[in-house]
Coordinates of C-alpha atoms in Angstrom, one line a residue:
M1 CA -18.0 33.5 -70.5
D2 CA -20.8 31.1 -69.2
F3 CA -18.8 28.8 -71.0
V4 CA -15.3 30.0 -69.7
F5 CA -16.6 29.6 -66.1
F6 CA -18.0 26.3 -66.3
I7 CA -15.0 24.8 -67.8
N8 CA -12.4 26.8 -64.4
L9 CA -15.7 25.0 -62.2
F10 CA -14.4 21.6 -63.8
K11 CA -10.8 22.4 -63.3
L12 CA -11.7 23.2 -59.7
S13 CA -14.0 20.1 -59.3
V14 CA -11.5 17.5 -60.7
I15 CA -8.0 19.2 -58.7
I16 CA -10.3 19.1 -55.5
H17 CA -11.6 15.5 -56.6
S18 CA -7.5 14.7 -57.0
L19 CA -6.2 16.4 -54.2
F20 CA -9.5 14.2 -51.8
I21 CA -8.4 10.2 -53.9
F22 CA -4.7 10.9 -52.4
S23 CA -5.6 11.8 -48.9
L24 CA -6.9 8.4 -48.9
F25 CA -3.9 6.8 -49.4
F26 CA -1.8 9.1 -48.0
P27 CA -3.1 10.9 -45.3
I28 CA -0.3 13.5 -44.6
S29 CA -0.8 14.7 -40.5
E30 CA -0.1 10.9 -40.7
T31 CA 3.0 11.2 -43.1
F32 CA 4.1 14.3 -41.3
A33 CA 4.0 12.2 -38.1
D34 CA 5.3 9.0 -39.0
S35 CA 8.5 11.6 -40.3
K36 CA 9.1 13.3 -37.4
K37 CA 9.0 10.0 -35.3
Q38 CA 11.9 8.9 -37.4
T39 CA 13.7 11.4 -36.8
I40 CA 13.6 11.2 -32.7
Q41 CA 13.9 7.0 -33.3
P42 CA 17.2 6.3 -30.7
N43 CA 20.1 4.9 -31.4
P44 CA 19.5 0.6 -31.2
E45 CA 22.5 -0.1 -30.0
D46 CA 21.4 2.3 -26.5
G47 CA 18.4 -0.2 -26.0
I48 CA 15.4 -2.1 -27.8
T49 CA 12.6 -1.6 -28.9
I50 CA 9.3 -3.7 -27.7
I51 CA 5.9 -3.4 -28.7
V52 CA 2.8 -4.2 -25.8
E53 CA 0.7 -6.9 -25.4
K54 CA -2.6 -7.0 -24.5
G55 CA -2.7 -8.1 -20.5
Q56 CA 0.8 -6.1 -19.9
T57 CA 0.4 -3.3 -17.5
L58 CA 4.2 -0.3 -16.9
S59 CA 4.1 -2.4 -13.7
I60 CA 4.5 -6.1 -15.2
I61 CA 7.1 -4.1 -18.2
S62 CA 9.0 -2.5 -15.6
K63 CA 9.2 -6.1 -14.3
T64 CA 10.4 -7.5 -16.6
Y65 CA 12.4 -5.7 -18.6
L66 CA 14.0 -3.9 -15.8
D67 CA 14.1 -6.4 -13.4
D68 CA 12.1 -3.6 -11.4
P69 CA 7.9 -2.9 -11.2
R70 CA 8.4 0.3 -9.8
K71 CA 10.5 1.9 -12.7
W72 CA 7.2 2.5 -14.5
K73 CA 7.9 6.5 -14.1
E74 CA 10.5 6.1 -15.9
L75 CA 10.1 4.5 -18.6
L76 CA 6.9 7.2 -19.6
K77 CA 9.9 9.3 -19.1
S78 CA 11.9 7.9 -21.7
N79 CA 9.2 7.6 -24.4
Q80 CA 7.6 11.0 -22.9
I81 CA 4.6 9.7 -22.2
D82 CA 2.9 11.8 -19.3
N83 CA -0.6 9.9 -19.4
P84 CA -0.3 6.5 -18.0
N85 CA -3.4 5.7 -19.7
L86 CA -2.3 5.8 -22.8
I87 CA -0.2 3.2 -22.6
I88 CA -2.5 0.4 -24.9
P89 CA -1.9 -3.0 -26.8
G90 CA -0.2 -2.8 -30.0
M91 CA 1.9 0.8 -29.2
K92 CA 5.9 0.8 -29.4
L93 CA 7.7 1.5 -25.6
W94 CA 11.7 1.6 -26.4
I95 CA 13.8 0.3 -23.4
P96 CA 16.8 2.7 -22.8
K97 CA 19.6 0.1 -21.8
S98 CA 20.5 2.8 -19.2
L99 CA 17.5 1.3 -16.8
G100 CA 18.1 -2.2 -16.7
K101 CA 18.6 -4.3 -14.7
K102 CA 21.3 -3.2 -11.4
P103 CA 22.2 -5.6 -8.8
L104 CA 20.6 -5.2 -5.6
A105 CA 23.8 -5.9 -3.8
D106 CA 27.2 -5.8 -4.7
L107 CA 29.6 -8.7 -2.7
Q108 CA 32.0 -7.3 -1.2
R109 CA 34.5 -10.2 0.2
F110 CA 34.5 -14.2 0.9
T111 CA 36.6 -16.2 2.9
G112 CA 36.9 -19.9 2.0
T113 CA 34.6 -21.5 0.0
T114 CA 31.6 -19.4 -1.4
E115 CA 29.6 -19.7 -4.8
V116 CA 26.9 -18.0 -5.9
L117 CA 24.0 -19.0 -8.2
K118 CA 22.6 -16.6 -10.8
L119 CA 19.0 -17.7 -11.6
S120 CA 18.5 -14.1 -12.6
Q121 CA 20.9 -15.2 -15.7
K122 CA 19.1 -18.5 -16.2
Q123 CA 22.2 -20.4 -14.9
N124 CA 21.5 -23.6 -13.0
D125 CA 25.0 -24.6 -11.8
W126 CA 26.5 -23.1 -8.6
A127 CA 30.1 -21.1 -9.3
K128 CA 32.7 -19.7 -7.4
A129 CA 32.3 -16.3 -6.0
K130 CA 33.6 -13.9 -7.2
N131 CA 34.6 -10.4 -5.2
G132 CA 33.1 -7.0 -6.7
E133 CA 30.5 -9.2 -8.7
G134 CA 27.0 -7.8 -8.8
L135 CA 23.8 -9.9 -6.9
Y136 CA 20.6 -9.2 -8.7
A137 CA 17.2 -10.6 -7.6
K138 CA 16.3 -14.3 -7.4
D139 CA 20.5 -14.8 -7.4
E140 CA 20.7 -17.5 -4.6
V141 CA 24.6 -16.9 -2.2
R142 CA 25.7 -20.3 0.0
T143 CA 29.1 -20.8 2.8
L144 CA 30.2 -24.2 2.8
Q145 CA 32.4 -25.4 6.1
E146 CA 35.1 -23.0 7.6
S147 CA 33.4 -19.8 5.1
E148 CA 32.5 -17.1 5.7
A149 CA 30.8 -13.8 2.8
Q150 CA 29.8 -10.0 3.2
F151 CA 28.1 -8.8 0.6
I152 CA 26.2 -4.6 0.9
F153 CA 22.9 -3.5 -1.0
L154 CA 23.2 0.0 -2.6
S155 CA 20.7 1.1 0.0
G156 CA 23.3 1.1 1.7
S157 CA 22.6 -2.3 4.1
R158 CA 25.1 -3.9 4.6
F159 CA 25.1 -8.3 5.7
E160 CA 27.4 -11.3 7.2
I161 CA 27.0 -15.0 6.6
T162 CA 29.0 -17.1 8.5
E163 CA 29.9 -20.6 7.3
N164 CA 26.9 -23.5 5.7
S165 CA 24.8 -20.8 5.2
H166 CA 22.1 -19.8 2.7
V167 CA 20.6 -16.7 1.3
I168 CA 18.3 -16.1 -1.8
M169 CA 18.0 -11.9 -2.9
E170 CA 14.1 -10.5 -3.8
R171 CA 13.5 -7.3 -4.9
G172 CA 10.7 -5.4 -3.0
K173 CA 7.0 -6.4 -4.7
S174 CA 6.4 -2.3 -5.5
E175 CA 7.4 0.9 -4.6
T176 CA 6.3 1.4 -0.7
E177 CA 7.9 -2.6 -0.3
P178 CA 11.6 -2.7 0.8
D179 CA 14.0 -5.3 -0.8
E180 CA 14.1 -8.7 0.8
I181 CA 16.7 -10.9 1.9
F182 CA 15.5 -14.4 3.0
L183 CA 17.7 -16.8 5.1
R184 CA 17.1 -21.0 3.5
Q185 CA 19.9 -21.7 6.7
G186 CA 22.6 -20.7 8.5
R187 CA 23.3 -17.0 10.6
I188 CA 23.4 -13.8 8.2
R189 CA 24.2 -10.7 11.1
S190 CA 22.1 -7.6 9.4
L191 CA 24.1 -4.5 10.1
I192 CA 20.6 -1.4 8.2
P193 CA 21.4 1.9 8.2
K194 CA 18.9 4.3 10.1
T195 CA 16.3 6.3 8.1
S196 CA 14.9 9.8 8.9
N197 CA 11.5 8.3 8.7
P198 CA 10.9 6.4 11.3
N199 CA 7.7 4.9 9.6
Q200 CA 9.8 4.0 6.4
K201 CA 10.5 0.5 5.9
M202 CA 14.5 -0.8 5.2
F203 CA 14.7 -4.0 4.8
L204 CA 12.5 -7.5 5.2
L205 CA 14.4 -10.2 5.7
K206 CA 12.5 -13.2 5.9
T207 CA 12.3 -17.2 6.4
E208 CA 10.3 -20.5 7.0
S209 CA 9.6 -19.7 10.2
A210 CA 9.1 -16.0 10.1
E211 CA 9.5 -12.7 8.7
S212 CA 11.1 -9.7 10.5
V213 CA 10.1 -5.6 9.0
V214 CA 14.0 -3.9 9.6
K215 CA 14.0 -0.2 9.9
G216 CA 17.2 1.3 11.3
T217 CA 19.2 -1.9 13.9
D218 CA 21.8 -3.8 14.2
F219 CA 21.1 -8.5 14.4
L220 CA 21.2 -11.4 14.1
T221 CA 19.5 -14.1 12.8
E222 CA 19.9 -17.6 12.8
V223 CA 17.7 -20.7 11.5
D224 CA 18.4 -24.4 12.1
Q225 CA 18.2 -27.7 10.6
N226 CA 14.4 -27.4 11.6
G227 CA 13.6 -24.2 9.8
N228 CA 13.3 -22.7 13.4
T229 CA 14.4 -19.3 13.5
T230 CA 16.3 -17.6 16.4
L231 CA 16.9 -13.2 16.1
S232 CA 18.7 -11.1 18.5
C233 CA 18.3 -7.3 18.1
Y234 CA 21.7 -5.2 19.2
E235 CA 20.4 -1.6 18.3
G236 CA 17.3 -0.5 17.7
S237 CA 14.7 -3.1 17.0
V238 CA 12.9 -5.5 14.8
A239 CA 9.4 -6.4 14.1
V240 CA 9.1 -10.3 14.0
T241 CA 5.5 -11.8 12.7
A242 CA 4.5 -15.3 12.7
E243 CA 1.6 -16.8 12.6
K244 CA 0.1 -13.7 12.2
V245 CA 1.4 -12.5 15.3
T246 CA 4.0 -9.9 16.4
V247 CA 6.4 -9.2 18.5
L248 CA 9.2 -5.8 18.9
V249 CA 12.7 -7.4 19.8
N250 CA 14.6 -3.9 21.2
S251 CA 17.4 -3.7 21.5
G252 CA 19.6 -6.7 23.8
Y253 CA 16.0 -9.0 23.1
A254 CA 15.9 -11.3 21.5
T255 CA 12.8 -13.9 20.3
F256 CA 12.9 -17.4 19.4
V257 CA 10.3 -18.5 16.8
E258 CA 9.6 -22.4 16.2
K259 CA 8.5 -23.4 12.3
G260 CA 4.7 -23.7 12.5
K261 CA 4.4 -21.1 16.0
P262 CA 4.1 -17.9 17.3
P263 CA 7.4 -15.7 18.2
L264 CA 8.0 -16.3 21.7
K265 CA 8.2 -12.9 24.0
P266 CA 11.4 -11.1 23.8
F267 CA 14.1 -12.4 26.1
P268 CA 17.5 -10.5 27.1
V269 CA 20.4 -11.7 25.5
P270 CA 24.7 -11.1 25.5
N271 CA 26.2 -8.3 24.2
P272 CA 26.8 -8.8 20.5
P273 CA 30.3 -9.4 18.8
I274 CA 31.7 -6.8 17.4
P275 CA 31.6 -6.5 13.3
E276 CA 34.6 -5.5 11.4
N277 CA 34.2 -2.7 9.1
K278 CA 32.1 -1.2 10.9

């Protein structure tokens, strides 16, 4: 009887030892987890999978692949991750096409010779503009003599540039910062929709000599050949800053900013022209 007992005990120890050796090479939990991951892998045609690199943050990844650092929450949701601290170097992240780069604005119409420089698509040559084409961050638009162009941002803001003007599109740097336009030269008419939040910045218009924080307003900005800026406000108000000095330009007033100097005290302006399709 003792002999049979020891034989059974030996068999049991062999089985336990075998299971232990098997678990070392084929972990059950990992095998199950891997198979589970494989069953939820999305279609490769619907996006791409990236490997997080050292030093990358969610904002950097969103900026790189989605052209918008503010989309990191949507990126987490697409990967079914609740805690952003779980993003570590070496892990895989799914970038769905549905979150891909979207244009800041659409070119609605233009006359004469209007050209677009699509730096967002790594193009280094100016090309003839097309009605309805999307304008992305870093893209540039210019009008030549006797030419005009109008584009509308997704926020509803509308902009009209006159002849011999040159603008550059910029996306807001964070969730709380508004999108931007840099007016390199020429004249731009801006019609920004009003917001229910009086503290919300709707738009930021920059020139070489000044920066204009916009909420809900209608205003005209002009940059001359020397980089000086003239801003005329026709509705609402615009905060104009230069050389760490800010002036509030209310409806019916204007300011002038000489390059390298603070803005002048606002002064009265004549009535504005009525924009088309307002």
